[in-house]
N, CA, C and O of each residue as an XYZ file, in Angstrom:
576
protein
N    -120.834    -66.432     65.225
C    -119.689    -66.909     65.968
C    -119.042    -65.768     66.752
O    -118.583    -65.963     67.877
N    -119.009    -64.590     66.158
C    -118.398    -63.452     66.842
C    -119.198    -63.071     68.078
O    -118.623    -62.628     69.072
N    -120.533    -63.239     68.029
C    -121.372    -62.933     69.186
C    -121.089    -63.867     70.354
O    -121.039    -63.429     71.503
N    -120.903    -65.149     70.064
C    -120.612    -66.131     71.116
C    -119.248    -65.854     71.736
O    -119.068    -65.979     72.947
N    -118.287    -65.476     70.887
C    -116.945    -65.166     71.396
C    -116.993    -63.940     72.309
O    -116.325    -63.901     73.342
N    -117.786    -62.944     71.920
C    -117.924    -61.740     72.741
C    -118.553    -62.043     74.095
O    -118.139    -61.493     75.115
N    -119.553    -62.919     74.103
C    -120.196    -63.306     75.361
C    -119.201    -64.050     76.245
O    -119.136    -63.811     77.451
N    -118.420    -64.960     75.638
C    -117.427    -65.724     76.401
C    -116.362    -64.798     76.973
O    -115.986    -64.930     78.138
N    -115.876    -63.865     76.165
C    -114.865    -62.928     76.656
C    -115.438    -62.014     77.740
O    -114.760    -61.689     78.714
N    -116.678    -61.610     77.560
C    -117.328    -60.785     78.577
C    -117.470    -61.542     79.890
O    -117.261    -60.977     80.963
N    -117.827    -62.826     79.803
C    -117.945    -63.664     80.999
C    -116.613    -63.827     81.697
O    -116.541    -63.755     82.924
N    -115.551    -64.047     80.924
C    -114.211    -64.170     81.511
C    -113.769    -62.858     82.149
O    -113.153    -62.852     83.215
N    -114.085    -61.761     81.497
C    -113.740    -60.456     82.058
C    -114.465    -60.199     83.366
O    -113.876    -59.693     84.321
N    -115.748    -60.547     83.410
C    -116.530    -60.382     84.631
C    -115.979    -61.261     85.749
O    -115.916    -60.830     86.901
N    -115.583    -62.481     85.424
C    -114.985    -63.376     86.409
C    -113.682    -62.788     86.949
O    -113.435    -62.820     88.155
N    -112.851    -62.253     86.057
C    -111.576    -61.668     86.478
C    -111.799    -60.469     87.405
O    -111.102    -60.321     88.409
N    -112.761    -59.624     87.071
C    -113.062    -58.460     87.906
C    -113.584    -58.909     89.273
O    -113.187    -58.360     90.301
N    -114.472    -59.904     89.284
C    -115.016    -60.418     90.548
C    -113.911    -60.972     91.429
O    -113.870    -60.692     92.627
N    -113.015    -61.757     90.845
C    -111.893    -62.304     91.607
C    -110.985    -61.198     92.139
O    -110.537    -61.257     93.284
N    -110.714    -60.196     91.313
C    -109.841    -59.102     91.736
C    -110.464    -58.310     92.889
O    -109.777    -57.966     93.850
N    -111.752    -58.025     92.793
C    -112.436    -57.288     93.859
C    -112.463    -58.120     95.136
O    -112.216    -57.592     96.221
N    -112.760    -59.416     95.022
C    -112.773    -60.298     96.190
C    -111.419    -60.388     96.854
O    -111.320    -60.325     98.079
N    -110.373    -60.535     96.059
C    -109.017    -60.614     96.595
C    -108.627    -59.303     97.276
O    -108.017    -59.315     98.345
N    -108.974    -58.184     96.663
C    -108.661    -56.883     97.263
C    -109.413    -56.702     98.585
O    -108.844    -56.214     99.561
N    -110.684    -57.093     98.617
C    -111.470    -56.956     99.847
C    -110.905    -57.839    100.953
O    -110.850    -57.428    102.112
N    -110.488    -59.041    100.601
C    -109.922    -59.952    101.605
C    -108.568    -59.444    102.096
O    -108.305    -59.456    103.299
N    -107.713    -59.002    101.186
C    -106.362    -58.586    101.578
C    -106.361    -57.290    102.391
O    -105.438    -57.057    103.173
N    -107.373    -56.450    102.220
C    -107.447    -55.216    103.004
C    -108.181    -55.407    104.326
O    -108.227    -54.491    105.147
N    -108.751    -56.585    104.536
C    -109.432    -56.868    105.789
C    -110.913    -56.551    105.785
O    -111.581    -56.715    106.806
N    -111.444    -56.099    104.649
C    -112.882    -55.827    104.567
C    -113.661    -57.132    104.701
O    -114.663    -57.196    105.413
N    -113.193    -58.164    104.015
C    -113.783    -59.502    104.120
C    -112.858    -60.380    104.944
O    -111.637    -60.316    104.801
N    -113.441    -61.191    105.798
C    -112.636    -62.097    106.612
C    -113.190    -63.505    106.498
O    -114.395    -63.701    106.336
N    -112.310    -64.469    106.584
C    -112.725    -65.862    106.608
C    -113.248    -66.151    108.004
O    -112.629    -65.771    108.999
N    -114.387    -66.823    108.073
C    -114.987    -67.124    109.373
C    -114.084    -68.048    110.177
O    -113.557    -69.033    109.659
N    -113.919    -67.717    111.429
C    -113.244    -68.583    112.386
C    -114.124    -68.668    113.618
O    -114.636    -67.652    114.088
N    -114.306    -69.879    114.149
C    -115.092    -70.001    115.377
C    -114.435    -69.216    116.507
O    -113.227    -68.981    116.481
N    -115.217    -68.816    117.486
C    -114.630    -68.082    118.613
C    -113.615    -68.945    119.356
O    -113.763    -70.164    119.438
N    -112.603    -68.311    119.884
C    -111.569    -69.014    120.654
C    -111.979    -68.984    122.124
O    -111.760    -68.001    122.833
N    -112.572    -70.073    122.552
C    -113.065    -70.160    123.921
C    -112.093    -70.921    124.802
O    -111.339    -71.775    124.333
N    -112.122    -70.600    126.078
C    -111.374    -71.356    127.086
C    -112.382    -72.210    127.843
O    -113.592    -72.023    127.717
N    -111.871    -73.146    128.626
C    -112.780    -73.988    129.403
C    -113.668    -73.140    130.306
O    -114.841    -73.463    130.494
N    -113.129    -72.063    130.865
C    -113.927    -71.187    131.734
C    -115.103    -70.563    130.978
O    -116.147    -70.290    131.569
N    -114.934    -70.338    129.665
C    -116.013    -69.773    128.855
C    -117.155    -70.760    128.642
O    -118.284    -70.357    128.363
N    -116.867    -72.039    128.773
C    -117.868    -73.081    128.548
C    -118.772    -73.290    129.755
O    -119.902    -73.759    129.615
N    -118.280    -72.945    130.935
C    -119.017    -73.221    132.172
C    -120.351    -72.479    132.167
O    -120.412    -71.278    131.901
N    -121.408    -73.215    132.463
C    -122.747    -72.653    132.489
C    -123.706    -73.533    131.713
O    -123.381    -74.662    131.346
N    -124.888    -73.001    131.471
C    -125.939    -73.750    130.789
C    -126.077    -73.275    129.352
O    -126.124    -72.075    129.082
N    -126.141    -74.226    128.441
C    -126.323    -73.987    127.015
C    -127.640    -74.644    126.622
O    -127.847    -75.820    126.918
N    -128.535    -73.911    125.960
C    -129.858    -74.447    125.649
C    -130.153    -74.416    124.157
O    -129.571    -73.646    123.392
N    -131.096    -75.298    123.771
C    -131.500    -75.357    122.368
C    -132.743    -74.519    122.084
O    -133.197    -74.462    120.941
N    -133.299    -73.869    123.105
C    -134.491    -73.057    122.927
C    -135.776    -73.868    122.914
O    -136.866    -73.307    122.799
N    -135.654    -75.193    123.031
C    -136.830    -76.050    123.015
C    -136.884    -76.998    124.191
O    -137.566    -78.022    124.132
N    -136.179    -76.676    125.255
C    -136.207    -77.509    126.449
C    -134.970    -78.360    126.674
O    -134.796    -78.908    127.762
N    -134.106    -78.484    125.673
C    -132.877    -79.260    125.831
C    -131.743    -78.389    126.342
O    -131.629    -77.224    125.963
N    -130.895    -78.958    127.214
C    -129.778    -78.169    127.732
C    -128.578    -79.041    128.074
O    -128.710    -80.221    128.402
N    -127.421    -78.431    127.989
C    -126.170    -78.998    128.484
C    -125.659    -78.045    129.551
O    -125.553    -76.841    129.319
N    -125.343    -78.584    130.715
C    -124.774    -77.761    131.793
C    -123.349    -78.217    132.020
O    -123.107    -79.336    132.472
N    -122.393    -77.327    131.698
C    -120.970    -77.604    131.863
C    -120.511    -77.034    133.202
O    -120.702    -75.848    133.472
N    -119.913    -77.865    134.031
C    -119.398    -77.445    135.334
C    -117.883    -77.261    135.243
O    -117.227    -77.894    134.416
N    -117.335    -76.401    136.089
C    -115.890    -76.138    136.105
C    -115.082    -77.380    136.473
O    -113.911    -77.478    136.107
N    -115.681    -78.322    137.183
C    -114.963    -79.539    137.588
C    -114.930    -80.608    136.498
O    -114.434    -81.711    136.726
N    -115.464    -80.281    135.299
C    -115.437    -81.226    134.184
C    -116.676    -82.082    134.045
O    -116.719    -82.966    133.189
N    -117.683    -81.841    134.865
C    -118.939    -82.586    134.774
C    -119.873    -81.891    133.788
O    -119.934    -80.662    133.742
N    -120.598    -82.682    133.004
C    -121.621    -82.149    132.115
C    -122.919    -82.904    132.382
O    -122.916    -84.121    132.570
N    -124.028    -82.165    132.395
C    -125.342    -82.764    132.577
C    -126.204    -82.408    131.376
O    -126.383    -81.236    131.048
N    -126.734    -83.439    130.727
C    -127.635    -83.256    129.592
C    -129.067    -83.470    130.063
O    -129.374    -84.457    130.733
N    -129.934    -82.535    129.705
C    -131.361    -82.664    130.018
C    -132.150    -82.384    128.747
O    -132.172    -81.256    128.253
N    -132.792    -83.412    128.227
C    -133.634    -83.233    127.047
C    -132.884    -82.873    125.776
O    -133.477    -82.319    124.851
N    -131.586    -83.176    125.711
C    -130.803    -82.882    124.503
C    -131.260    -83.841    123.404
O    -131.221    -85.058    123.579
N    -131.687    -83.292    122.282
C    -132.277    -84.103    121.220
C    -131.289    -85.115    120.661
O    -130.110    -84.827    120.456
N    -131.815    -86.311    120.424
C    -131.051    -87.414    119.850
C    -131.514    -87.571    118.402
O    -132.714    -87.589    118.128
N    -130.559    -87.686    117.475
C    -130.887    -87.815    116.060
C    -130.285    -89.087    115.483
O    -129.191    -89.506    115.861
N    -131.028    -89.693    114.554
C    -130.525    -90.840    113.795
C    -129.640    -90.309    112.669
O    -129.613    -89.107    112.404
N    -128.919    -91.212    112.012
C    -128.066    -90.824    110.882
C    -128.888    -90.223    109.742
O    -128.352    -89.484    108.916
N    -130.170    -90.532    109.692
C    -131.054    -89.995    108.658
C    -131.455    -88.552    108.930
O    -131.984    -87.876    108.048
N    -131.204    -88.074    110.159
C    -131.607    -86.734    110.550
C    -132.917    -86.698    111.311
O    -133.355    -85.634    111.747
N    -133.546    -87.854    111.474
C    -134.807    -87.927    112.214
C    -134.527    -87.915    113.715
O    -133.627    -88.603    114.196
N    -135.307    -87.126    114.443
C    -135.157    -87.093    115.899
C    -135.678    -88.403    116.473
O    -136.715    -88.913    116.050
N    -134.937    -88.943    117.450
C    -135.311    -90.253    118.001
C    -135.212    -90.281    119.523
O    -134.698    -91.244    120.092
N    -135.686    -89.258    120.170
C    -135.635    -89.235    121.624
C    -134.763    -88.107    122.126
O    -134.501    -87.129    121.426
N    -134.316    -88.273    123.376
C    -133.504    -87.230    124.005
C    -132.528    -87.860    124.985
O    -132.764    -88.942    125.523
N    -131.423    -87.153    125.202
C    -130.423    -87.571    126.185
C    -130.714    -86.902    127.520
O    -130.977    -85.701    127.585
N    -130.663    -87.690    128.573
C    -130.756    -87.208    129.947
C    -129.702    -87.982    130.716
O    -129.949    -89.101    131.165
N    -128.537    -87.392    130.867
C    -127.430    -88.130    131.470
C    -126.389    -87.157    132.022
O    -126.437    -85.952    131.777
N    -125.460    -87.718    132.765
C    -124.347    -86.949    133.312
C    -123.055    -87.626    132.899
O    -122.952    -88.853    132.919
N    -122.069    -86.822    132.522
C    -120.779    -87.357    132.113
C    -119.675    -86.355    132.377
O    -119.791    -85.491    133.246
N    -118.603    -86.485    131.616
C    -117.445    -85.595    131.728
C    -117.251    -84.865    130.403
O    -117.572    -85.393    129.338
N    -116.723    -83.647    130.483
C    -116.439    -82.887    129.270
C    -115.027    -82.339    129.313
O    -114.437    -82.148    130.376
N    -114.497    -82.089    128.101
C    -113.155    -81.524    127.969
C    -113.091    -80.743    126.663
O    -113.575    -81.206    125.630
N    -112.500    -79.572    126.714
C    -112.294    -78.735    125.539
C    -110.807    -78.709    125.253
O    -110.023    -78.251    126.084
N    -110.406    -79.197    124.080
C    -108.989    -79.205    123.722
C    -108.779    -78.399    122.451
O    -109.627    -78.381    121.559
N    -107.641    -77.736    122.387
C    -107.312    -76.909    121.230
C    -106.525    -77.731    120.218
O    -105.592    -78.452    120.572
N    -106.918    -77.610    118.951
C    -106.218    -78.252    117.840
C    -105.476    -77.175    117.065
O    -106.077    -76.176    116.670
N    -104.209    -77.357    116.844
C    -103.417    -76.366    116.108
C    -103.484    -76.616    114.604
O    -103.313    -77.746    114.146
N    -103.733    -75.557    113.843
C    -103.623    -75.604    112.393
C    -104.631    -76.477    111.675
O    -104.317    -77.022    110.617
N    -105.817    -76.628    112.207
C    -106.848    -77.399    111.523
C    -108.108    -76.557    111.419
O    -108.228    -75.518    112.068
N    -109.052    -77.015    110.594
C    -110.275    -76.243    110.396
C    -111.159    -76.223    111.641
O    -111.987    -75.325    111.795
N    -110.993    -77.194    112.524
C    -111.720    -77.213    113.796
C    -110.732    -76.860    114.894
O    -110.040    -77.747    115.395
N    -110.639    -75.582    115.291
C    -109.633    -75.198    116.278
C    -109.864    -75.811    117.650
O    -108.938    -75.880    118.459
N    -111.078    -76.254    117.924
C    -111.377    -76.857    119.220
C    -112.106    -78.168    119.030
O    -112.850    -78.360    118.069
N    -111.875    -79.052    119.958
C    -112.614    -80.302    119.992
C    -113.285    -80.388    121.354
O    -112.617    -80.378    122.388
N    -114.597    -80.473    121.347
C    -115.363    -80.611    122.579
C    -115.703    -82.084    122.743
O    -116.435    -82.659    121.937
N    -115.171    -82.679    123.782
C    -115.412    -84.097    124.039
C    -116.340    -84.244    125.235
O    -116.174    -83.591    126.265
N    -117.311    -85.112    125.064
C    -118.216    -85.467    126.153
C    -118.126    -86.974    126.311
O    -118.334    -87.713    125.349
N    -117.819    -87.438    127.518
C    -117.650    -88.871    127.768
C    -118.631    -89.346    128.833
O    -119.126    -88.565    129.646
N    -118.894    -90.639    128.804
C    -119.712    -91.309    129.832
C    -121.130    -90.762    129.918
O    -121.721    -90.737    130.998
N    -121.675    -90.329    128.804
C    -123.037    -89.784    128.782
C    -123.742    -90.346    127.549
O    -123.976    -89.630    126.576
N    -124.078    -91.637    127.601
C    -124.694    -92.355    126.486
C    -123.863    -92.133    125.223
O    -122.637    -92.220    125.278
N    -124.503    -91.848    124.087
C    -123.780    -91.610    122.830
C    -123.634    -90.128    122.528
O    -123.462    -89.743    121.371
N    -123.702    -89.305    123.543
C    -123.639    -87.857    123.369
C    -122.242    -87.377    122.987
O    -122.056    -86.199    122.682
N    -121.271    -88.266    122.999
C    -119.874    -87.882    122.809
C    -119.514    -87.532    121.373
O    -118.434    -86.989    121.142
N    -120.353    -87.814    120.421
C    -119.962    -87.732    119.017
C    -120.152    -86.336    118.434
O    -121.255    -85.790    118.474
N    -119.083    -85.756    117.892
C    -119.125    -84.619    116.996
C    -119.621    -83.274    117.473
O    -120.426    -82.659    116.773
N    -119.196    -82.783    118.609
C    -119.593    -81.451    119.049
C    -118.559    -80.428    118.609
O    -117.356    -80.667    118.712
N    -119.031    -79.288    118.116
C    -118.168    -78.206    117.648
C    -118.559    -76.898    118.323
O    -119.634    -76.773    118.909
N    -117.651    -75.927    118.223
C    -117.886    -74.573    118.715
C    -118.162    -73.696    117.500
O    -117.470    -73.800    116.488
N    -119.164    -72.839    117.594
C    -119.495    -71.944    116.491
C    -119.945    -70.598    117.013
O    -119.674    -70.231    118.157
N    -120.631    -69.872    116.161
C    -121.127    -68.553    116.536
C    -120.029    -67.514    116.519
O    -119.100    -67.583    115.713
N    -120.143    -66.552    117.413
C    -119.164    -65.473    117.530
C    -118.665    -65.416    118.970
O    -119.175    -66.118    119.843
N    -117.666    -64.574    119.206
C    -117.151    -64.435    120.569
C    -118.245    -63.929    121.510
O    -118.341    -64.372    122.654
N    -119.062    -63.007    121.025
C    -120.137    -62.447    121.836
C    -121.301    -63.419    122.006
O    -121.977    -63.402    123.034
N    -121.536    -64.260    121.011
C    -122.661    -65.203    121.018
C    -122.188    -66.579    120.551
O    -122.535    -67.014    119.453
N    -121.399    -67.264    121.378
C    -120.898    -68.582    120.970
C    -122.011    -69.633    120.980
O    -123.016    -69.489    121.676
N    -121.810    -70.679    120.203
C    -122.740    -71.800    120.170
C    -121.961    -73.102    120.288
O    -120.766    -73.165    119.998
N    -122.664    -74.127    120.716
C    -122.171    -75.496    120.702
C    -123.114    -76.220    119.752
O    -124.333    -76.104    119.885
N    -122.569    -76.965    118.797
C    -123.461    -77.626    117.846
C    -122.902    -78.966    117.406
O    -121.717    -79.262    117.556
N    -123.807    -79.763    116.855
C    -123.436    -81.021    116.226
C    -124.209    -81.118    114.919
O    -125.349    -80.663    114.829
N    -123.593    -81.706    113.918
C    -124.242    -81.881    112.620
C    -125.256    -83.004    112.732
O    -125.011    -84.003    113.408
N    -126.394    -82.843    112.071
C    -127.405    -83.897    112.077
C    -127.731    -84.308    110.645
O    -127.648    -83.505    109.716
N    -128.100    -85.562    110.490
C    -128.441    -86.064    109.169
C    -127.213    -86.337    108.328
O    -126.116    -86.545    108.847
N    -127.413    -86.332    107.028
C    -126.323    -86.594    106.093
C    -125.318    -85.448    106.139
O    -125.692    -84.298    106.370
N    -124.032    -85.765    105.917
C    -122.995    -84.725    106.023
C    -123.228    -83.504    105.135
O    -122.852    -82.393    105.508
N    -123.837    -83.691    103.978
C    -124.036    -82.551    103.079
C    -125.373    -81.836    103.304
O    -125.723    -80.935    102.541
N    -126.119    -82.224    104.338
C    -127.419    -81.591    104.579
C    -127.272    -80.167    105.108
O    -128.138    -79.322    104.884
N    -126.162    -79.906    105.814
C    -125.956    -78.580    106.388
C    -126.789    -78.310    107.627
O    -126.782    -77.191    108.141
N    -127.508    -79.314    108.119
C    -128.357    -79.120    109.290
C    -127.576    -79.360    110.570
O    -126.773    -80.289    110.666
N    -127.830    -78.499    111.558
C    -127.125    -78.597    112.837
C    -128.119    -78.518    113.990
O    -129.180    -77.901    113.886
N    -127.750    -79.148    115.066
C    -128.474    -79.021    116.333
C    -127.633    -78.067    117.167
O    -126.498    -78.383    117.524
N    -128.194    -76.886    117.480
C    -127.424    -75.787    118.070
C    -127.919    -75.459    119.476
O    -129.121    -75.381    119.732
N    -126.960    -75.272    120.374
C    -127.257    -74.802    121.727
C    -126.502    -73.495    121.949
O    -125.346    -73.364    121.546
N    -127.157    -72.532    122.587
C    -126.528    -71.242    122.869
C    -126.350    -71.068    124.372
O    -127.141    -71.568    125.172
N    -125.305    -70.354    124.731
C    -124.991    -70.125    126.142
C    -125.984    -69.140    126.749
O    -126.290    -68.103    126.161
N    -126.474    -69.480    127.919
C    -127.402    -68.600    128.636
C    -126.615    -67.659    129.529
O    -125.613    -68.065    130.119
N    -127.033    -66.453    129.637
C    -126.364    -65.441    130.466
C    -127.023    -65.345    131.808
O    -126.602    -64.548    132.646
């Protein structure tokens, strides 16, 4: 019984040390919580590609053109591609986990669930595919 108690106390001690080190690293700025890059509409203008032939072209006048953007079913299976033109808008949300909402309208069903990710130097536009807990995303990166 004393051996089990020692293991339990050792485990609790290790947990306490891990939490203390993590808290210290976060409070000193060594560790940071990820935040998507803060982009402006001007940062979105240009072509974003998936590396496999699909692209979104955002124009300064609010027009977006999709060419070969992969279409996915709720199961995560690819089911074709979007080739359409519509309108886009980037709006800022205050105090939420998604600081930006990228809306695409009038372009088939392409309007659903686009997010901003990556870093300031290498931003991405993505949408989740498949089941919510799958962690799979369809990602497009900005071309220079």
